[in-house]
Short mmCIF file of C-alpha atoms in Angstrom, two decimals:
data_model
loop_
_atom_site.label_atom_id
_atom_site.label_comp_id
_atom_site.label_asym_id
_atom_site.label_seq_id
_atom_site.Cartn_x
_atom_site.Cartn_y
_atom_site.Cartn_z
CA MET V 1 42.36 -19.00 -4.86
CA ALA V 2 45.51 -17.05 -4.03
CA ALA V 3 44.66 -14.53 -6.78
CA ALA V 4 41.12 -14.15 -5.49
CA GLY V 5 42.45 -13.57 -1.97
CA SER V 6 44.90 -10.99 -3.22
CA SER V 7 42.16 -9.15 -5.15
CA LEU V 8 39.91 -9.15 -2.10
CA THR V 9 42.72 -7.78 0.04
CA GLN V 10 43.39 -4.96 -2.43
CA GLN V 11 39.69 -4.16 -2.62
CA MET V 12 39.37 -3.92 1.17
CA ASP V 13 42.53 -1.89 1.53
CA GLN V 14 41.31 0.63 -1.03
CA LEU V 15 38.00 0.93 0.74
CA TYR V 16 39.56 1.67 4.11
CA GLU V 17 42.56 3.53 2.74
CA PHE V 18 41.46 6.87 4.21
CA GLU V 19 41.73 5.47 7.74
CA ARG V 20 44.87 3.43 7.24
CA GLU V 21 47.20 5.76 9.12
CA PRO V 22 46.96 6.16 12.89
CA VAL V 23 45.08 9.30 13.94
CA THR V 24 47.46 12.19 14.49
CA GLU V 25 47.57 14.50 17.54
CA ASP V 26 45.87 17.42 15.75
CA LYS V 27 42.83 15.26 14.85
CA LEU V 28 41.95 14.33 18.44
CA LYS V 29 38.45 15.32 19.61
CA PRO V 30 37.35 16.99 22.84
CA GLY V 31 35.34 15.21 25.51
CA GLN V 32 32.01 16.82 24.64
CA TYR V 33 32.26 15.29 21.16
CA PHE V 34 32.16 11.82 22.70
CA ALA V 35 29.45 12.77 25.19
CA GLY V 36 27.23 14.07 22.36
CA LEU V 37 27.92 11.11 20.13
CA PHE V 38 27.06 8.56 22.80
CA ALA V 39 23.98 10.45 23.98
CA GLY V 40 22.68 10.65 20.39
CA GLU V 41 23.48 7.10 19.28
CA HIS V 42 21.93 5.25 22.19
CA VAL V 43 18.44 6.70 22.07
CA ALA V 44 17.11 4.70 19.12
CA ALA V 45 13.92 3.00 17.97
CA THR V 46 14.99 -0.22 19.63
CA GLU V 47 14.74 1.48 23.06
CA PHE V 48 10.94 1.51 22.59
CA VAL V 49 11.06 -2.28 22.40
CA ILE V 50 13.75 -3.26 24.92
CA GLY V 51 12.36 -1.43 27.96
CA ALA V 52 8.88 -2.69 27.14
CA PHE V 53 10.11 -6.28 26.94
CA PHE V 54 11.53 -6.08 30.46
CA VAL V 55 7.97 -5.41 31.68
CA LEU V 56 6.63 -8.35 29.68
CA HIS V 57 9.33 -10.55 31.19
CA GLY V 58 8.05 -9.85 34.69
CA VAL V 59 10.94 -7.83 36.09
CA THR V 60 10.40 -6.23 39.50
CA MET V 61 11.16 -2.53 39.95
CA SER V 62 14.12 -3.11 42.27
CA ASP V 63 15.57 -5.76 39.94
CA LEU V 64 15.22 -3.39 37.00
CA LEU V 65 16.87 -0.42 38.70
CA ILE V 66 19.73 -2.41 40.25
CA GLY V 67 20.22 -4.44 37.08
CA LEU V 68 20.36 -1.38 34.84
CA LEU V 69 22.66 0.52 37.20
CA VAL V 70 25.08 -2.41 37.42
CA GLY V 71 24.88 -3.54 33.78
CA ASN V 72 25.31 -0.06 32.35
CA LEU V 73 28.20 0.59 34.71
CA LEU V 74 29.88 -2.59 33.45
CA ALA V 75 29.31 -1.41 29.88
CA VAL V 76 30.89 1.99 30.65
CA LEU V 77 33.84 0.25 32.32
CA SER V 78 34.23 -2.07 29.31
CA TRP V 79 34.52 0.94 27.00
CA THR V 80 36.93 2.58 29.45
CA PHE V 81 39.21 -0.32 30.35
CA ILE V 82 38.97 -2.62 27.32
CA CYS V 83 38.14 -0.64 24.18
CA ALA V 84 39.54 2.88 24.77
CA PRO V 85 43.03 1.85 25.97
CA ILE V 86 43.69 -0.27 22.86
CA ALA V 87 42.23 2.43 20.60
CA THR V 88 44.32 5.24 22.11
CA ARG V 89 47.52 3.16 22.06
CA THR V 90 47.16 2.07 18.44
CA ARG V 91 45.09 4.99 17.03
CA LEU V 92 43.78 2.47 14.48
CA THR V 93 40.35 1.12 13.57
CA LEU V 94 39.56 -2.48 14.42
CA TYR V 95 39.74 -3.23 10.70
CA TRP V 96 43.42 -2.33 10.37
CA TYR V 97 44.45 -3.74 13.74
CA LEU V 98 42.64 -7.02 13.09
CA ARG V 99 44.24 -7.18 9.66
CA LYS V 100 47.70 -7.13 11.28
CA ILE V 101 46.70 -9.73 13.85
CA ALA V 102 44.50 -12.15 11.93
CA GLY V 103 45.02 -11.39 8.25
CA PRO V 104 42.82 -9.79 5.56
CA GLY V 105 40.71 -12.94 5.19
CA MET V 106 39.59 -12.62 8.78
CA THR V 107 38.64 -8.97 8.29
CA ALA V 108 36.57 -9.97 5.24
CA VAL V 109 34.67 -12.60 7.25
CA TYR V 110 34.23 -10.08 10.07
CA ASN V 111 32.85 -7.48 7.63
CA VAL V 112 30.34 -9.86 6.08
CA ALA V 113 29.17 -11.10 9.50
CA ASN V 114 28.80 -7.50 10.62
CA ALA V 115 26.86 -6.58 7.47
CA VAL V 116 24.39 -9.45 7.84
CA LEU V 117 23.79 -8.58 11.51
CA TYR V 118 23.39 -4.89 10.64
CA CYS V 119 20.77 -5.85 7.99
CA VAL V 120 18.70 -7.62 10.62
CA LEU V 121 19.08 -4.69 13.04
CA ALA V 122 18.02 -2.17 10.37
CA GLY V 123 15.10 -4.46 9.50
CA ALA V 124 13.97 -4.45 13.13
CA MET V 125 14.13 -0.65 13.20
CA ILE V 126 12.04 -0.42 10.02
CA SER V 127 9.48 -2.79 11.60
CA VAL V 128 9.30 -0.51 14.64
CA SER V 129 8.69 2.51 12.38
CA ALA V 130 6.03 0.53 10.51
CA THR V 131 4.01 0.12 13.71
CA ALA V 132 3.53 3.90 13.76
CA ILE V 133 2.44 4.12 10.12
CA GLY V 134 0.26 1.03 10.49
CA LEU V 135 -1.58 2.70 13.32
CA GLY V 136 -2.36 5.71 11.13
CA VAL V 137 -3.69 3.68 8.19
CA GLY V 138 -5.43 0.99 10.21
CA VAL V 139 -3.02 -1.88 9.59
CA PRO V 140 -2.44 -3.88 12.76
CA LEU V 141 0.89 -5.38 13.81
CA PRO V 142 0.98 -9.08 12.76
CA GLU V 143 0.18 -11.42 15.63
CA GLY V 144 2.97 -13.93 15.11
CA ALA V 145 6.45 -14.03 13.69
CA TYR V 146 5.41 -13.68 10.05
CA PRO V 147 3.59 -10.98 8.06
CA ASP V 148 -0.14 -11.70 7.96
CA SER V 149 -1.52 -8.90 5.82
CA LEU V 150 -0.71 -7.27 2.51
CA GLY V 151 -1.00 -3.87 4.20
CA TRP V 152 1.84 -4.66 6.64
CA ILE V 153 4.07 -5.90 3.80
CA VAL V 154 3.38 -2.76 1.74
CA ILE V 155 4.15 -0.46 4.69
CA THR V 156 7.42 -2.15 5.65
CA LEU V 157 8.59 -2.38 2.04
CA ALA V 158 7.70 1.30 1.48
CA ILE V 159 9.65 2.43 4.57
CA GLY V 160 12.50 0.11 3.58
CA ALA V 161 12.55 1.66 0.09
CA VAL V 162 12.70 5.19 1.53
CA VAL V 163 15.45 4.22 3.99
CA THR V 164 17.45 2.55 1.22
CA LEU V 165 17.10 5.46 -1.20
CA LEU V 166 18.11 7.94 1.48
CA ALA V 167 21.09 5.79 2.41
CA ILE V 168 22.10 5.87 -1.27
CA PHE V 169 21.47 9.53 -2.03
CA GLY V 170 21.31 11.57 1.10
CA PHE V 171 23.37 10.19 3.94
CA GLU V 172 25.01 13.51 4.73
CA GLN V 173 21.69 15.36 4.88
CA LEU V 174 20.12 12.59 6.88
CA SER V 175 22.91 12.47 9.44
CA ARG V 176 22.36 16.23 9.86
CA PHE V 177 18.64 15.61 10.35
CA SER V 178 19.42 12.79 12.82
CA SER V 179 21.48 15.14 14.97
CA VAL V 180 18.47 17.48 15.12
CA CYS V 181 16.16 14.58 16.02
CA SER V 182 18.21 13.07 18.85
CA PRO V 183 17.38 15.53 21.67
CA TRP V 184 13.72 15.56 20.71
CA ILE V 185 13.45 11.76 20.61
CA PHE V 186 14.95 11.59 24.10
CA VAL V 187 12.43 14.19 25.33
CA ALA V 188 9.65 12.16 23.65
CA PHE V 189 10.59 9.12 25.76
CA ILE V 190 10.34 11.10 29.01
CA ALA V 191 7.19 12.90 27.86
CA GLY V 192 5.59 9.58 26.90
CA ALA V 193 6.27 8.10 30.33
CA VAL V 194 4.93 11.16 32.19
CA ALA V 195 1.86 11.35 29.93
CA SER V 196 1.13 7.69 30.74
CA PHE V 197 0.76 8.42 34.46
CA PRO V 198 -3.00 9.20 34.36
CA ALA V 199 -3.73 6.03 32.34
CA LEU V 200 -1.92 3.99 35.00
CA GLY V 201 -3.87 5.65 37.79
CA ILE V 202 -0.99 7.69 39.18
CA ARG V 203 -2.40 10.64 41.11
CA PRO V 204 -1.46 14.22 40.09
CA ASP V 205 0.41 14.68 43.41
CA LEU V 206 2.39 11.46 42.68
CA SER V 207 1.52 10.15 46.15
CA ASN V 208 0.94 6.62 44.76
CA LEU V 209 3.70 6.70 42.14
CA ILE V 210 5.91 3.99 43.66
CA THR V 211 2.95 1.76 44.49
CA VAL V 212 1.61 1.94 40.93
CA LEU V 213 5.01 1.37 39.32
CA ASP V 214 5.50 -1.58 41.65
CA THR V 215 2.12 -3.17 41.02
CA ARG V 216 1.11 -2.17 37.48
CA VAL V 217 4.39 -1.72 35.62
CA TRP V 218 7.25 -3.80 37.03
CA ASN V 219 5.11 -6.14 39.12
CA GLY V 220 7.27 -9.24 38.74
CA ILE V 221 4.62 -11.18 36.78
CA PRO V 222 5.73 -12.29 33.29
CA ASP V 223 3.25 -12.38 30.43
CA GLU V 224 2.11 -15.74 29.16
CA GLY V 225 4.89 -17.44 27.21
CA GLN V 226 7.59 -15.06 28.48
CA MET V 227 10.42 -16.19 30.73
CA LYS V 228 10.77 -14.37 34.04
CA TYR V 229 13.81 -12.11 34.22
CA GLY V 230 15.66 -11.25 37.41
CA VAL V 231 18.29 -8.71 38.33
CA TRP V 232 21.13 -10.65 36.69
CA HIS V 233 19.25 -10.96 33.39
CA ILE V 234 18.81 -7.19 33.33
CA ALA V 235 22.41 -6.49 34.35
CA ALA V 236 23.74 -8.98 31.78
CA PHE V 237 21.58 -7.57 29.01
CA ALA V 238 22.52 -3.95 29.77
CA TRP V 239 26.16 -5.01 29.66
CA LEU V 240 25.90 -6.95 26.40
CA ALA V 241 23.57 -4.59 24.55
CA ASN V 242 26.63 -3.01 22.92
CA LEU V 243 28.99 -5.96 23.31
CA ALA V 244 30.27 -5.73 19.74
CA MET V 245 31.16 -2.08 20.33
CA HIS V 246 33.03 -2.25 23.66
CA VAL V 247 34.32 -5.79 24.35
CA GLY V 248 34.12 -6.55 20.61
CA LEU V 249 36.22 -3.40 20.05
CA SER V 250 34.40 -2.00 17.00
CA ASP V 251 34.31 1.37 18.81
CA MET V 252 38.09 1.56 18.35
CA ALA V 253 37.05 3.53 15.26
CA LEU V 254 35.61 6.13 17.62
CA PHE V 255 38.09 6.13 20.50
CA ARG V 256 41.16 6.38 18.29
CA TYR V 257 40.21 10.08 18.29
CA ALA V 258 40.19 10.26 22.12
CA LYS V 259 42.99 12.12 23.92
CA ASN V 260 43.38 9.27 26.41
CA TRP V 261 41.69 6.06 27.54
CA LYS V 262 39.68 7.84 30.24
CA TYR V 263 37.45 9.20 27.47
CA GLY V 264 35.75 5.80 27.58
CA LEU V 265 33.91 7.18 30.60
CA TYR V 266 31.97 9.48 28.25
CA SER V 267 29.96 6.40 27.25
CA PHE V 268 28.13 7.14 30.54
CA PHE V 269 26.12 9.74 28.60
CA GLY V 270 24.76 7.08 26.23
CA MET V 271 24.18 4.35 28.76
CA TYR V 272 22.39 6.31 31.47
CA THR V 273 20.18 8.24 29.01
CA GLY V 274 19.25 5.68 26.34
CA HIS V 275 19.86 2.43 28.17
CA PHE V 276 18.55 3.59 31.52
CA LEU V 277 16.02 6.40 31.28
CA ALA V 278 14.64 5.51 27.83
CA TRP V 279 14.21 1.83 28.79
CA ILE V 280 12.40 2.82 31.98
CA CYS V 281 10.15 5.20 30.00
CA SER V 282 9.21 2.61 27.38
CA GLY V 283 8.38 0.18 30.20
CA ILE V 284 5.92 2.68 31.65
CA MET V 285 4.39 3.30 28.19
CA VAL V 286 3.80 -0.40 27.47
CA ALA V 287 2.16 -0.89 30.87
CA ALA V 288 -0.23 1.97 30.04
CA VAL V 289 -1.48 0.10 26.93
CA ALA V 290 -2.16 -3.14 28.82
CA ARG V 291 1.25 -4.59 27.91
CA GLU V 292 0.56 -4.69 24.18
CA MET V 293 3.97 -4.83 22.49
CA ASN V 294 3.37 -2.27 19.75
CA PRO V 295 5.76 0.71 19.82
CA GLY V 296 3.54 2.81 17.54
CA LEU V 297 0.49 2.23 19.73
CA MET V 298 2.45 2.87 22.95
CA ALA V 299 3.74 6.23 21.77
CA TYR V 300 0.49 7.28 20.07
CA GLU V 301 -1.62 6.52 23.13
CA ALA V 302 0.79 8.49 25.30
CA LEU V 303 1.60 11.47 23.05
CA GLY V 304 -0.84 11.47 20.12
CA LEU V 305 0.49 12.27 16.66
CA ALA V 306 3.80 13.50 18.08
CA GLY V 307 4.30 10.05 19.62
CA ALA V 308 3.67 8.24 16.36
CA PHE V 309 6.09 10.66 14.70
CA ALA V 310 8.68 9.90 17.41
CA VAL V 311 8.53 6.17 16.68
CA LEU V 312 8.71 6.80 12.94
CA VAL V 313 11.75 9.09 13.05
CA ALA V 314 13.51 7.05 15.75
CA GLY V 315 13.33 4.01 13.47
CA TRP V 316 14.09 5.92 10.33
CA THR V 317 17.06 7.94 11.57
CA THR V 318 18.71 4.91 13.15
CA ALA V 319 17.97 2.49 10.29
CA ASN V 320 19.59 4.83 7.78
CA PRO V 321 23.15 5.01 9.11
CA THR V 322 22.88 1.28 9.78
CA MET V 323 22.02 0.71 6.10
CA TYR V 324 24.92 2.92 5.10
CA ARG V 325 27.29 0.81 7.22
CA VAL V 326 25.90 -2.37 5.65
CA GLY V 327 26.74 -0.98 2.23
CA LEU V 328 30.24 -0.07 3.37
CA ALA V 329 30.88 -3.46 4.98
CA LEU V 330 29.58 -5.46 2.01
CA GLN V 331 31.65 -3.53 -0.51
CA VAL V 332 34.64 -5.67 0.40
CA VAL V 333 33.05 -8.77 -1.11
CA THR V 334 31.37 -7.18 -4.11
CA PRO V 335 34.27 -6.48 -6.45
CA ASN V 336 33.93 -3.34 -8.58
CA TRP V 337 30.39 -2.65 -7.44
CA PRO V 338 29.70 1.02 -6.76
CA ARG V 339 28.50 1.85 -3.24
CA TRP V 340 24.95 2.62 -4.46
CA LYS V 341 24.53 -0.83 -5.96
CA VAL V 342 25.71 -2.61 -2.82
CA THR V 343 23.43 -0.45 -0.67
CA LEU V 344 20.50 -1.14 -3.01
CA VAL V 345 20.94 -4.91 -2.72
CA ALA V 346 21.45 -4.74 1.05
CA GLY V 347 18.45 -2.40 1.36
CA THR V 348 16.26 -4.80 -0.61
CA ILE V 349 17.26 -7.70 1.65
CA THR V 350 16.71 -5.54 4.75
CA SER V 351 13.29 -4.40 3.51
CA VAL V 352 12.20 -8.00 3.01
CA LEU V 353 13.50 -8.91 6.50
CA SER V 354 11.58 -5.98 7.99
CA CYS V 355 8.28 -7.56 6.88
CA PHE V 356 8.85 -10.20 9.56
CA PRO V 357 7.96 -8.82 13.00
CA LEU V 358 10.00 -11.71 14.38
CA PHE V 359 13.10 -9.53 14.26
CA PHE V 360 11.79 -7.01 16.71
CA THR V 361 9.61 -9.35 18.76
CA GLU V 362 12.78 -11.41 19.34
CA LEU V 363 15.00 -8.34 19.61
CA LEU V 364 16.54 -9.22 22.97
CA ALA V 365 17.68 -12.62 21.69
CA PHE V 366 18.97 -11.03 18.50
CA VAL V 367 20.98 -8.37 20.38
CA ALA V 368 22.54 -11.14 22.50
CA THR V 369 23.39 -13.20 19.40
CA TYR V 370 24.80 -10.19 17.58
CA GLY V 371 27.23 -9.43 20.40
CA LEU V 372 28.11 -13.09 20.83
CA ILE V 373 29.04 -13.64 17.18
CA LEU V 374 31.46 -10.68 17.08
CA MET V 375 32.81 -10.99 20.65
CA PRO V 376 35.58 -13.56 19.87
CA VAL V 377 37.24 -11.01 17.59
CA GLY V 378 37.50 -8.63 20.55
CA ALA V 379 39.05 -11.41 22.65
CA ILE V 380 41.61 -12.19 19.94
CA VAL V 381 42.67 -8.54 19.68
CA PHE V 382 42.74 -8.10 23.48
CA ALA V 383 44.94 -11.19 23.89
CA GLU V 384 47.28 -10.07 21.13
CA HIS V 385 47.57 -6.56 22.57
CA TRP V 386 47.87 -7.23 26.31
CA ILE V 387 48.53 -10.91 27.02
CA LEU V 388 50.88 -12.19 24.32
CA PRO V 389 53.59 -9.51 24.81
CA ARG V 390 53.79 -10.62 28.45
CA LEU V 391 54.22 -14.23 27.34
CA GLY V 392 57.04 -13.30 25.02
CA VAL V 393 55.12 -14.10 21.83
CA GLU V 394 55.98 -12.06 18.75
CA PRO V 395 53.04 -9.87 17.69
CA PHE V 396 51.23 -9.66 14.34
CA LEU V 397 52.12 -13.12 13.07
CA ALA V 398 49.61 -12.85 10.21
CA GLU V 399 51.24 -9.66 8.94
CA ARG V 400 54.78 -10.96 9.43
CA ARG V 401 54.09 -14.16 7.58
CA GLY V 402 51.75 -12.66 4.98
CA TRP V 403 48.88 -14.95 5.97
CA PHE V 404 45.47 -14.42 4.37
CA ILE V 405 43.88 -15.72 7.53
CA SER V 406 45.47 -16.60 10.87
CA PRO V 407 44.75 -20.26 11.69
CA ALA V 408 44.72 -19.53 15.44
CA ALA V 409 42.19 -16.69 15.01
CA ALA V 410 39.94 -18.85 12.82
CA ILE V 411 40.07 -21.73 15.31
CA VAL V 412 39.33 -19.41 18.22
CA TRP V 413 36.39 -17.71 16.50
CA GLY V 414 34.80 -21.02 15.43
CA GLY V 415 35.68 -22.81 18.68
CA THR V 416 34.27 -20.06 20.87
CA LEU V 417 30.97 -20.00 19.00
CA ALA V 418 30.80 -23.80 19.19
CA LEU V 419 31.38 -23.67 22.95
CA CYS V 420 28.70 -20.99 23.39
CA PHE V 421 26.27 -23.09 21.36
CA LEU V 422 27.04 -26.11 23.52
CA LEU V 423 26.49 -24.10 26.70
CA TYR V 424 23.23 -22.79 25.27
CA ARG V 425 22.09 -26.35 24.57
CA LEU V 426 23.01 -27.22 28.15
CA GLY V 427 20.64 -24.55 29.38
CA VAL V 428 22.80 -21.46 29.94
CA HIS V 429 20.72 -18.36 29.15
CA GLU V 430 21.78 -16.46 26.01
CA PHE V 431 22.55 -13.28 27.99
CA PHE V 432 25.29 -15.04 29.99
CA LEU V 433 26.93 -17.08 27.23
CA TRP V 434 29.46 -14.48 26.19
CA ILE V 435 31.29 -14.36 29.54
CA PRO V 436 32.61 -17.96 29.52
CA GLY V 437 32.97 -17.63 25.75
CA TYR V 438 35.18 -14.55 26.10
CA LEU V 439 37.40 -16.14 28.76
CA PHE V 440 37.67 -19.30 26.66
CA ALA V 441 38.63 -17.27 23.57
CA LEU V 442 41.31 -15.36 25.52
CA ALA V 443 42.81 -18.58 26.90
CA LEU V 444 42.59 -20.56 23.65
CA TYR V 445 44.08 -17.80 21.48
CA SER V 446 46.92 -17.18 23.97
CA GLY V 447 47.61 -20.92 24.22
CA LEU V 448 47.59 -21.46 20.47
CA GLN V 449 49.87 -18.48 19.83
CA VAL V 450 52.32 -19.58 22.52
CA ALA V 451 52.38 -23.09 21.05
CA PHE V 452 52.82 -21.74 17.55
CA SER V 453 55.52 -19.34 18.67
CA ARG V 454 57.50 -22.16 20.34
CA SER V 455 57.14 -24.30 17.25
CA ALA V 456 58.26 -21.40 15.04
CA ARG V 457 61.25 -20.70 17.33
CA SER V 458 62.42 -24.29 17.04
CA GLN V 459 62.38 -23.86 13.26
CA ALA V 460 63.98 -20.40 13.40
CA HIS V 461 67.43 -21.86 12.81
CA VAL V 462 66.18 -22.95 9.44
CA GLN V 463 64.06 -19.91 8.41
CA PRO V 464 64.19 -16.55 10.25
CA ALA V 465 61.15 -14.20 10.48
CA SER V 466 60.60 -12.35 7.21
CA LYS V 467 60.25 -8.77 8.44
CA GLU V 468 59.90 -6.56 11.48
CA VAL V 469 56.50 -5.15 12.32
CA SER V 470 55.97 -2.61 15.06
CA LEU V 471 53.03 -1.15 16.84
CA PRO V 472 52.27 2.38 15.60
CA MET F 1 19.06 34.92 13.68
CA LYS F 2 21.07 31.91 14.78
CA ALA F 3 20.73 32.92 18.42
CA ILE F 4 16.96 33.32 18.06
CA ALA F 5 16.68 29.89 16.42
CA ALA F 6 18.76 28.36 19.21
CA VAL F 7 16.58 29.91 21.94
CA ALA F 8 13.39 28.94 20.07
CA SER F 9 14.51 25.31 19.74
CA ILE F 10 15.39 25.07 23.45
CA LEU F 11 12.07 26.66 24.45
CA SER F 12 10.16 24.30 22.14
CA LEU F 13 11.94 21.32 23.65
CA ALA F 14 11.07 22.62 27.12
CA ALA F 15 7.42 22.95 26.03
CA CYS F 16 7.51 19.31 24.87
CA LEU F 17 8.47 18.35 28.42
CA ILE F 18 6.18 20.72 30.28
CA ALA F 19 3.00 19.79 28.33
CA PRO F 20 2.85 16.16 29.62
CA VAL F 21 3.75 17.33 33.13
CA LEU F 22 0.73 19.66 33.06
CA TYR F 23 -1.41 16.81 31.80
CA ALA F 24 -0.19 14.39 34.49
CA ALA F 25 -0.77 17.10 37.10
CA GLY F 26 -4.38 17.43 35.94
CA THR F 27 -3.95 21.03 34.77
CA THR F 28 -4.81 20.34 31.12
CA ASP F 29 -6.88 17.68 29.39
CA ALA F 30 -5.50 15.10 26.94
CA PRO F 31 -6.52 16.80 23.64
CA THR F 32 -5.06 20.15 24.76
CA PHE F 33 -1.77 18.61 25.90
CA LYS F 34 -1.42 16.61 22.69
CA THR F 35 -2.08 19.73 20.59
CA ILE F 36 0.50 21.73 22.57
CA LEU F 37 2.98 18.90 22.16
CA LEU F 38 2.41 18.72 18.42
CA ILE F 39 2.84 22.49 17.99
CA ALA F 40 5.99 22.46 20.16
CA THR F 41 7.34 19.55 18.10
CA VAL F 42 6.81 21.39 14.81
CA ALA F 43 8.37 24.54 16.31
CA TYR F 44 11.36 22.55 17.55
CA PHE F 45 12.06 20.96 14.18
CA VAL F 46 11.73 24.26 12.32
CA ALA F 47 13.98 26.12 14.77
CA ALA F 48 16.53 23.33 15.28
CA THR F 49 16.84 22.61 11.56
CA PHE F 50 17.41 26.32 10.92
CA TRP F 51 19.86 26.51 13.83
CA ALA F 52 21.78 23.39 12.77
CA GLY F 53 21.80 24.50 9.12
CA ARG F 54 23.10 27.98 10.00
CA ALA F 55 25.69 26.58 12.39
CA ARG F 56 26.99 24.24 9.70
CA SER F 57 27.15 26.86 6.98
CA ALA F 58 28.91 29.27 9.39
CA GLY F 59 31.39 26.47 10.17
CA ALA F 60 31.90 25.82 6.47
CA GLN F 61 32.73 29.50 5.83
CA THR F 62 35.42 29.59 8.49
CA ALA F 63 36.90 26.22 7.62
#
């Protein structure tokens, strides 16, 4: 067991070796780099689905606007005050910082959890792309959660195969193509909304614009079987849509290149384009097709062939880097496998998942679950970085003691998820679960580390700490 | 050439935005607007790919 752990640790360390050292001063990036990155990354295929779902959930226009303004602001502030400060102080990725705090075993578990969640996300994006192809070849979107036609299965598997092969062979070229696509996809969202005006009965002089949006788009009436959402649902969702990245700290990888913590404010360019304008636009498009949740149909009806192409490339260009990251994350638990083999296996699993429309018809719940599962790790790192030094607890116990996995971190991760599950069973909506969960994780981890530290101090007369570890 | 490609891609993107505005304003009909949009889309991808490709190779030469 110890040998297996040691081998796994070596394997992971080799994989992330290139980013082991803190980023140096000469490698820091200018502000426009972050603005461009955020603006490009947050206009994805999933935006076609999320904004449309808000309409189906009977949100009113004022609730939507206030909720998105507040929720996206909270997301920007989370990047600015939680993620960026830790990243710019340590200049490390979450992987290496978590390794010091919780041990290599914890980073392995984190990687696998991340990979599985990424597979589902990539599968949802492939499903969204498939709705555009299906429209062209006359294959309808399955009615329920499962595939109901051979045509749908063939389309999703074919797109999945292309995405997987490109992730294996052409990631560099594809990332170049993605950067070309991003501005156009964003324009396609706005164009789709504007082109839907006549279908909704909005007059050319826009004199009835507000009335129509209020009565035919965000009219406050949920579709059958959909729960009604209010302003707090929208605000909470906008905040948690990227929970794993800001509060969960995985964007430390990005902000370690920032000159200072204020660069977190550049996330504004992603939130108020993709998670504000694009969500509003997809809401208008779904209302124009009688609330039929079919991204391909929505975009095709609004923009013709260009619309179907927009859905296809939005899914394709965002599924590909996701697949690439799955391959990277899973490499840590597939000893001696080359990257292509890992990506092939992950791509096959993702392609099979993409056959099930469940993953995009339940996208909002999945996004909430995704953030929730990874959030405790962010709380552990936050507590270790900001709270424990003020309580006089020695940092990086796992590294000092050579632990494979920190018991406190493992207890906190499992305990937090158990608490969230309990709250969910008691009726707390999934969008709100992470807030008590995060506070609980902060308190529990701090308490456990203080208790452990006191216990270790009482034994210090017998065995002193093995080595000194300092923050870079 | 790079400058021409850059201007062409920005103009194509602008055309992608203007076409639906004209349609919503009742100036053009749906088939015309969708054709304009498709042509502008093709033009954008040709110009932007050329622009991005040239920019990258120029960057590679100076690196």
